[in-house]
Each structure stands twice: as C-alpha cells, then as structure tokens.
Amino acid sequence: MNRLDGKIALLSGAARGIGAETARKMAAAGASVVVGDVLADRARETAKEITDAGGKALALTLDVTTEASWAAAVAAATKQFGKLDILVNNAGIFLGKDLMEATLEDWNRLVAINMTGVWLGTKMCAPALAESGKSSRHGSAIVNLASIAGLVGSQLDPLYSMTKGGVTLFTKSTALSFGRKGWKVRVNSIHPGVIETDMGTQTFASRARQTGSNDFEAARGVAMKQHPIGRLGVAEDIALGIVFLASDDAGFMTGSGMVIDGGLTAQ
Ligand SMILES: NC(=O)c1ccc[n+]([C@@H]2O[C@H](COP(=O)([O-])OP(=O)(O)OC[C@H]3O[C@@H](n4cnc5c(N)ncnc54)[C@H](O)[C@@H]3O)[C@@H](O)[C@H]2O)c1
C-alpha cells in the first residue's frame, strides 16, 4: 500500500515543515525526491538527511514565483532521474493579517507564492508528467496544498483564505482540463487543519496579536480546542495523505480534495 517505487517526485517548499516530511515519507516509500525551496541550505540539509537514510534525493533552489526557476527545476530533475511522475505544489505562506490591515504589497506577495506558484508549477511540470503518465497504469500525479481555509472562511486571514480557495478550484479545473486533453495526470488537493510547523506557529502568534492578548500559549489552546480530535496536527498527518494521493492506490481519484483536519470542518 502507498508505495512509490521507481517514481520521481518534485516538491516545492520542501526544505522544512509539511514539504520536508512529505519528501522523507516519499523517499521511504521508494520514490526519488527533488527538494525545491528558496531556503537553499535548509533544502540541502533535508536532502542529505534523506540520502543518509538510504533514500534518493536532490536539493535545488526553487522560487515558485518565477517561470525560469521552475524550468531549471524540471530540467535538473529530469537530467538527474530521467523523468517526472509526481509534483507536490506545497510552497505557501500565511499572512496573518485582517483584510483591513493588509497592504497591496502583502496581497501581491501572497498571490505570487500561493497562487501563481501553483499555476506555474503545474504548467511547467505538465509536459514531463503527461509523458511519464503514458507508461503508468494510473498516470502521474499532482498534489496541491490547499487548506481548510480554502473550504471555509478564515477569521484570522481572509486573504490567505482567498488564495487557498483559488487552489481548491484550480485543482478541480486542472483535473478536468487534463482529462479533456487525454493526459494521464491525476490532480488532487489536500486540506490540512492547523499543523504544528513554522506556519502553525505563525498562526498562533497572529491569533494572539489579533485578539490583543499577546498570549501565544492561550492562542495555541484556542486552536487546539477547535479540533474535535483533541490535538493539533503534525506534518506526518499531512505527508501520509499526500503520499496516498500520489500513489497508484489513489488511481481513481482526480479533481478531489482530501480533508485532514482532526474534524475541524465537521462542525
Ligand atoms: N501549517 C499549517 O497549519 C497549514 C494548514 C493548512 C495548509 N498549509 C499549507 O501547507 C503548505 C506547507 O506549509 P507548512 O506548514 O509546511 O509551512 P512552512 O512555512 O513550514 O513551510 C513552507 C515552505 O515554503 C517555502 N517557500 C516560501 N516561499 C517560497 C517560494 N517563493 N518558492 C519556494 N518555496 C517557498 C518556505 O521556505 C518553507 O520551506 C503551505 O502551502 C501551507 O499554506 C499549512
């Protein structure tokens, strides 16, 4: 189950957090992984950790907001490993500001990474994914990191929510578009609840600041209470879902969203 033997995966924003854990899990499942991030040193450390554990990994500097950076990443991945089977559009940022205090500069940066980055990654990787999909029973796979904030509204960050809502529907539209073209590339999204990564920490700080309390631990407690399962998520919770969606076990899934949120949106 959930094996990725012989598959080549390119992950954006994989130096740390959910992306890094997904790279580790994919390598353990038999994939060769390309760890792309603007944090070049940290990406190298993550890749080294994977190779030290016996996996196959390549680190590269990837800025998802530029076409040239994606072109270089696809070229490096296919040169090193010969093909591309999986793309994980994971890079993303959280703003943590109310819509009334956000600036146009904030918005443009958010859109560039959270939306333009996902579209460019899809566009630039699609030819290689479609090619390798021809010789795979269930095709190639793209997994986009959306959020529960792309399904329901966000009190803390309405602009982040707008970008993730865009990723949710872009995922479905891309699945339809590739299906119409006859390309065997499945496209699905993941919708995490609050996950304890650097970004998770940023959400607690933002909650504290926006409620005027400055009590980080209290803000973390509020976030935890919103999850009926009784805890916050960890990167592994999400990485395992991404591995499943990328694997042939999800062979009949495209245009879908997988919610991994400890019951938060069940309420
Ligand atoms: N942590 C959460 O609570 C949570 C919840 C829902 C969705 N998500 C989503 O999951 C994804 C991963 O989040 P995380 O919690 O691991 O965050 P994180 O901040 O720990 O990691 C994000 C990574 O993206 C990289 N990145 C930022 N800008 C980039 C760019 N221009 N090009 C390439 N890489 C870039 C960062 O350097 C970092 O390594 C994001 O898309 C995020 O929106 C996270």
GROMACS .gro file of C-alpha atoms and ligand atoms in nm:
model
  311
    1MET     CA    1   0.000   0.000   0.000
    2ASN     CA    2   0.106   0.359  -0.070
    3ARG     CA    3   0.427   0.257  -0.245
    4LEU     CA    4   0.606   0.494  -0.483
    5ASP     CA    5   0.880   0.263  -0.607
    6GLY     CA    6   1.055   0.398  -0.916
    7LYS     CA    7   0.861   0.727  -0.908
    8ILE     CA    8   1.031   1.066  -0.934
    9ALA     CA    9   0.876   1.346  -0.727
   10LEU     CA   10   0.939   1.721  -0.731
   11LEU     CA   11   0.823   1.905  -0.419
   12SER     CA   12   0.815   2.283  -0.374
   13GLY     CA   13   0.876   2.439  -0.033
   14ALA     CA   14   1.024   2.110   0.084
   15ALA     CA   15   1.312   2.240   0.296
   16ARG     CA   16   1.103   2.224   0.614
   17GLY     CA   17   0.757   2.157   0.755
   18ILE     CA   18   0.497   1.954   0.564
   19GLY     CA   19   0.705   1.956   0.244
   20ALA     CA   20   1.017   1.815   0.414
   21GLU     CA   21   0.819   1.545   0.592
   22THR     CA   22   0.648   1.453   0.264
   23ALA     CA   23   0.988   1.426   0.093
   24ARG     CA   24   1.107   1.193   0.373
   25LYS     CA   25   0.792   0.979   0.354
   26MET     CA   26   0.802   0.963  -0.027
   27ALA     CA   27   1.167   0.856  -0.023
   28ALA     CA   28   1.086   0.590   0.238
   29ALA     CA   29   0.805   0.470   0.006
   30GLY     CA   30   1.058   0.419  -0.274
   31ALA     CA   31   1.048   0.749  -0.467
   32SER     CA   32   1.344   0.964  -0.570
   33VAL     CA   33   1.268   1.315  -0.446
   34VAL     CA   34   1.367   1.662  -0.560
   35VAL     CA   35   1.361   1.901  -0.265
   36GLY     CA   36   1.295   2.252  -0.400
   37ASP     CA   37   1.287   2.565  -0.186
   38VAL     CA   38   1.404   2.925  -0.166
   39LEU     CA   39   1.582   2.816   0.156
   40ALA     CA   40   1.874   2.656  -0.029
   41ASP     CA   41   2.082   2.550   0.274
   42ARG     CA   42   1.786   2.400   0.455
   43ALA     CA   43   1.681   2.216   0.136
   44ARG     CA   44   2.032   2.066   0.116
   45GLU     CA   45   2.010   1.954   0.481
   46THR     CA   46   1.673   1.787   0.417
   47ALA     CA   47   1.805   1.612   0.105
   48LYS     CA   48   2.118   1.498   0.292
   49GLU     CA   49   1.907   1.357   0.574
   50ILE     CA   50   1.715   1.153   0.314
   51THR     CA   51   2.026   1.023   0.136
   52ASP     CA   52   2.192   0.945   0.472
   53ALA     CA   53   1.888   0.728   0.549
   54GLY     CA   54   1.942   0.539   0.222
   55GLY     CA   55   1.697   0.733   0.003
   56LYS     CA   56   1.749   0.918  -0.324
   57ALA     CA   57   1.722   1.298  -0.307
   58LEU     CA   58   1.837   1.608  -0.491
   59ALA     CA   59   1.819   1.959  -0.342
   60LEU     CA   60   1.770   2.264  -0.556
   61THR     CA   61   1.690   2.631  -0.522
   62LEU     CA   62   1.336   2.686  -0.643
   63ASP     CA   63   1.141   3.010  -0.629
   64VAL     CA   64   0.788   2.911  -0.729
   65THR     CA   65   0.702   3.264  -0.841
   66THR     CA   66   0.930   3.258  -1.146
   67GLU     CA   67   0.894   3.058  -1.465
   68ALA     CA   68   1.273   3.039  -1.512
   69SER     CA   69   1.318   2.879  -1.170
   70TRP     CA   70   1.056   2.612  -1.248
   71ALA     CA   71   1.213   2.546  -1.590
   72ALA     CA   72   1.553   2.494  -1.423
   73ALA     CA   73   1.398   2.265  -1.160
   74VAL     CA   74   1.225   2.043  -1.417
   75ALA     CA   75   1.546   2.028  -1.624
   76ALA     CA   76   1.754   1.934  -1.317
   77ALA     CA   77   1.502   1.671  -1.201
   78THR     CA   78   1.474   1.503  -1.542
   79LYS     CA   79   1.852   1.521  -1.601
   80GLN     CA   80   1.925   1.355  -1.266
   81PHE     CA   81   1.644   1.099  -1.257
   82GLY     CA   82   1.527   1.071  -1.622
   83LYS     CA   83   1.156   1.162  -1.583
   84LEU     CA   84   0.897   1.322  -1.356
   85ASP     CA   85   0.595   1.137  -1.211
   86ILE     CA   86   0.480   1.348  -0.916
   87LEU     CA   87   0.455   1.721  -0.844
   88VAL     CA   88   0.369   1.844  -0.495
   89ASN     CA   89   0.277   2.214  -0.506
   90ASN     CA   90   0.347   2.266  -0.136
   91ALA     CA   91   0.520   2.606  -0.107
   92GLY     CA   92   0.292   2.859   0.059
   93ILE     CA   93   0.288   3.148   0.301
   94PHE     CA   94   0.043   3.268   0.567
   95LEU     CA   95  -0.013   3.640   0.605
   96GLY     CA   96  -0.186   3.653   0.944
   97LYS     CA   97  -0.344   3.995   0.895
   98ASP     CA   98  -0.702   4.113   0.890
   99LEU     CA   99  -0.819   4.226   0.548
  100MET     CA  100  -0.843   4.584   0.676
  101GLU     CA  101  -0.476   4.597   0.777
  102ALA     CA  102  -0.322   4.409   0.484
  103THR     CA  103  -0.143   4.615   0.220
  104LEU     CA  104  -0.145   4.573  -0.155
  105GLU     CA  105   0.219   4.464  -0.126
  106ASP     CA  106   0.115   4.189   0.122
  107TRP     CA  107  -0.154   4.071  -0.118
  108ASN     CA  108   0.073   4.065  -0.422
  109ARG     CA  109   0.334   3.855  -0.236
  110LEU     CA  110   0.066   3.615  -0.108
  111VAL     CA  111  -0.082   3.568  -0.456
  112ALA     CA  112   0.261   3.527  -0.617
  113ILE     CA  113   0.354   3.234  -0.390
  114ASN     CA  114   0.018   3.073  -0.306
  115MET     CA  115  -0.149   3.102  -0.647
  116THR     CA  116   0.093   3.199  -0.924
  117GLY     CA  117   0.338   2.942  -0.783
  118VAL     CA  118   0.080   2.662  -0.807
  119TRP     CA  119  -0.021   2.753  -1.162
  120LEU     CA  120   0.337   2.793  -1.284
  121GLY     CA  121   0.443   2.465  -1.121
  122THR     CA  122   0.151   2.288  -1.289
  123LYS     CA  123   0.217   2.447  -1.626
  124MET     CA  124   0.592   2.392  -1.624
  125CYS     CA  125   0.579   2.031  -1.499
  126ALA     CA  126   0.275   1.917  -1.701
  127PRO     CA  127   0.461   1.811  -2.021
  128ALA     CA  128   0.701   1.585  -1.826
  129LEU     CA  129   0.416   1.450  -1.609
  130ALA     CA  130   0.197   1.377  -1.913
  131GLU     CA  131   0.487   1.198  -2.082
  132SER     CA  132   0.560   0.969  -1.787
  133GLY     CA  133   0.186   0.919  -1.731
  134LYS     CA  134   0.163   0.738  -2.066
  135SER     CA  135   0.358   0.441  -1.933
  136SER     CA  136   0.196   0.425  -1.590
  137ARG     CA  137  -0.126   0.234  -1.519
  138HIS     CA  138  -0.280   0.512  -1.310
  139GLY     CA  139  -0.083   0.800  -1.456
  140SER     CA  140   0.121   1.075  -1.295
  141ALA     CA  141   0.002   1.286  -1.004
  142ILE     CA  142  -0.011   1.644  -0.885
  143VAL     CA  143  -0.098   1.716  -0.521
  144ASN     CA  144  -0.175   2.078  -0.433
  145LEU     CA  145  -0.154   2.205  -0.075
  146ALA     CA  146  -0.475   2.399  -0.020
  147SER     CA  147  -0.613   2.432   0.335
  148ILE     CA  148  -0.935   2.410   0.530
  149ALA     CA  149  -0.917   2.788   0.475
  150GLY     CA  150  -0.979   2.703   0.110
  151LEU     CA  151  -1.308   2.533   0.204
  152VAL     CA  152  -1.449   2.757   0.478
  153GLY     CA  153  -1.378   3.116   0.574
  154SER     CA  154  -1.088   3.223   0.795
  155GLN     CA  155  -1.130   3.474   1.077
  156LEU     CA  156  -0.755   3.527   1.104
  157ASP     CA  157  -0.653   3.565   0.744
  158PRO     CA  158  -0.921   3.631   0.479
  159LEU     CA  159  -0.662   3.695   0.207
  160TYR     CA  160  -0.485   3.362   0.272
  161SER     CA  161  -0.830   3.201   0.258
  162MET     CA  162  -0.895   3.364  -0.081
  163THR     CA  163  -0.570   3.220  -0.224
  164LYS     CA  164  -0.641   2.871  -0.087
  165GLY     CA  165  -0.998   2.882  -0.221
  166GLY     CA  166  -0.836   2.951  -0.556
  167VAL     CA  167  -0.610   2.647  -0.519
  168THR     CA  168  -0.915   2.431  -0.433
  169LEU     CA  169  -1.096   2.514  -0.756
  170PHE     CA  170  -0.781   2.532  -0.969
  171THR     CA  171  -0.720   2.170  -0.867
  172LYS     CA  172  -1.061   2.063  -0.995
  173SER     CA  173  -1.032   2.270  -1.314
  174THR     CA  174  -0.686   2.130  -1.388
  175ALA     CA  175  -0.815   1.774  -1.341
  176LEU     CA  176  -1.092   1.848  -1.594
  177SER     CA  177  -0.856   2.017  -1.838
  178PHE     CA  178  -0.601   1.734  -1.831
  179GLY     CA  179  -0.879   1.476  -1.863
  180ARG     CA  180  -1.013   1.653  -2.171
  181LYS     CA  181  -0.664   1.658  -2.324
  182GLY     CA  182  -0.634   1.284  -2.262
  183TRP     CA  183  -0.334   1.336  -2.033
  184LYS     CA  184  -0.296   1.073  -1.762
  185VAL     CA  185  -0.216   1.316  -1.483
  186ARG     CA  186  -0.437   1.297  -1.171
  187VAL     CA  187  -0.474   1.626  -0.981
  188ASN     CA  188  -0.595   1.643  -0.619
  189SER     CA  189  -0.576   1.882  -0.326
  190ILE     CA  190  -0.507   1.841   0.045
  191HIS     CA  191  -0.685   2.049   0.310
  192PRO     CA  192  -0.498   2.047   0.643
  193GLY     CA  193  -0.632   2.180   0.972
  194VAL     CA  194  -0.381   2.361   1.196
  195ILE     CA  195  -0.046   2.180   1.174
  196GLU     CA  196   0.247   2.234   1.411
  197THR     CA  197   0.507   2.371   1.169
  198ASP     CA  198   0.668   2.715   1.140
  199MET     CA  199   0.349   2.826   0.969
  200GLY     CA  200   0.138   2.677   1.250
  201THR     CA  201   0.341   2.882   1.499
  202GLN     CA  202   0.278   3.189   1.287
  203THR     CA  203  -0.099   3.130   1.309
  204PHE     CA  204  -0.083   3.121   1.693
  205ALA     CA  205   0.117   3.445   1.700
  206SER     CA  206  -0.130   3.605   1.462
  207ARG     CA  207  -0.429   3.489   1.669
  208ALA     CA  208  -0.273   3.631   1.986
  209ARG     CA  209  -0.194   3.961   1.818
  210GLN     CA  210  -0.535   3.998   1.654
  211THR     CA  211  -0.718   3.931   1.982
  212GLY     CA  212  -0.489   4.178   2.161
  213SER     CA  213  -0.379   3.921   2.420
  214ASN     CA  214  -0.014   3.855   2.328
  215ASP     CA  215  -0.060   3.516   2.499
  216PHE     CA  216   0.086   3.271   2.250
  217GLU     CA  217   0.007   2.957   2.454
  218ALA     CA  218  -0.354   3.066   2.507
  219ALA     CA  219  -0.387   3.119   2.131
  220ARG     CA  220  -0.246   2.771   2.072
  221GLY     CA  221  -0.500   2.633   2.320
  222VAL     CA  222  -0.787   2.801   2.135
  223ALA     CA  223  -0.668   2.649   1.807
  224MET     CA  224  -0.642   2.307   1.968
  225LYS     CA  225  -0.998   2.326   2.107
  226GLN     CA  226  -1.125   2.386   1.754
  227HIS     CA  227  -1.006   2.037   1.657
  228PRO     CA  228  -1.259   1.779   1.789
  229ILE     CA  229  -0.996   1.505   1.771
  230GLY     CA  230  -0.827   1.669   2.072
  231ARG     CA  231  -0.491   1.769   1.929
  232LEU     CA  232  -0.329   1.981   1.661
  233GLY     CA  233  -0.193   1.815   1.350
  234VAL     CA  234   0.171   1.730   1.284
  235ALA     CA  235   0.349   1.729   0.947
  236GLU     CA  236   0.334   1.349   0.930
  237ASP     CA  237  -0.050   1.354   0.937
  238ILE     CA  238  -0.049   1.551   0.613
  239ALA     CA  239   0.253   1.384   0.450
  240LEU     CA  240   0.084   1.042   0.471
  241GLY     CA  241  -0.221   1.180   0.288
  242ILE     CA  242  -0.004   1.331   0.018
  243VAL     CA  243   0.182   1.001  -0.032
  244PHE     CA  244  -0.152   0.823  -0.071
  245LEU     CA  245  -0.282   1.074  -0.329
  246ALA     CA  246   0.044   1.048  -0.525
  247SER     CA  247   0.039   0.666  -0.520
  248ASP     CA  248  -0.145   0.426  -0.751
  249ASP     CA  249  -0.375   0.341  -0.457
  250ALA     CA  250  -0.549   0.672  -0.539
  251GLY     CA  251  -0.572   0.569  -0.905
  252PHE     CA  252  -0.945   0.655  -0.937
  253MET     CA  253  -0.908   0.995  -0.767
  254THR     CA  254  -0.877   1.318  -0.961
  255GLY     CA  255  -1.028   1.660  -0.900
  256SER     CA  256  -1.082   1.565  -0.536
  257GLY     CA  257  -0.995   1.732  -0.208
  258MET     CA  258  -0.872   1.531   0.090
  259VAL     CA  259  -0.955   1.695   0.423
  260ILE     CA  260  -0.711   1.610   0.707
  261ASP     CA  261  -0.823   1.841   0.984
  262GLY     CA  262  -0.898   1.647   1.304
  263GLY     CA  263  -1.268   1.711   1.249
  264LEU     CA  264  -1.243   2.091   1.243
  265THR     CA  265  -1.467   2.142   0.941
  266ALA     CA  266  -1.712   1.871   1.051
  267GLN     CA  267  -1.867   2.128   1.286
  268LIG     N1  268   0.081   2.456   0.890
  268LIG     C1  269  -0.050   2.468   0.874
  268LIG     O1  270  -0.124   2.484   0.974
  268LIG     C2  271  -0.111   2.458   0.737
  268LIG     C3  272  -0.252   2.445   0.730
  268LIG     C4  273  -0.312   2.439   0.606
  268LIG     C5  274  -0.235   2.444   0.490
  268LIG     N2  275  -0.099   2.455   0.500
  268LIG     C6  276  -0.024   2.465   0.374
  268LIG     O2  277   0.074   2.363   0.367
  268LIG     C7  278   0.187   2.409   0.292
  268LIG     C8  279   0.315   2.388   0.374
  268LIG     O3  280   0.302   2.460   0.495
  268LIG     P1  281   0.399   2.442   0.621
  268LIG     O4  282   0.312   2.444   0.741
  268LIG     O5  283   0.491   2.330   0.600
  268LIG     O6  284   0.475   2.585   0.613
  268LIG     P2  285   0.626   2.622   0.638
  268LIG     O7  286   0.627   2.771   0.649
  268LIG     O8  287   0.685   2.543   0.748
  268LIG     O9  288   0.695   2.576   0.501
  268LIG     C9  289   0.669   2.641   0.380
  268LIG    C10  290   0.790   2.628   0.290
  268LIG    O10  291   0.764   2.702   0.168
  268LIG    C11  292   0.884   2.768   0.133
  268LIG     N3  293   0.858   2.881   0.043
  268LIG    C12  294   0.807   3.003   0.072
  268LIG     N4  295   0.809   3.082  -0.036
  268LIG    C13  296   0.861   3.009  -0.138
  268LIG    C14  297   0.888   3.034  -0.275
  268LIG     N5  298   0.863   3.154  -0.331
  268LIG     N6  299   0.940   2.934  -0.351
  268LIG    C15  300   0.968   2.813  -0.296
  268LIG     N7  301   0.948   2.784  -0.166
  268LIG    C16  302   0.893   2.880  -0.089
  268LIG    C17  303   0.943   2.812   0.265
  268LIG    O11  304   1.081   2.848   0.254
  268LIG    C18  305   0.917   2.690   0.352
  268LIG    O12  306   1.024   2.598   0.346
  268LIG    C19  307   0.159   2.557   0.258
  268LIG    O13  308   0.108   2.566   0.127
  268LIG    C20  309   0.053   2.594   0.359
  268LIG    O14  310  -0.028   2.701   0.316
  268LIG    C21  311  -0.036   2.462   0.620
   0.00000   0.00000   0.00000
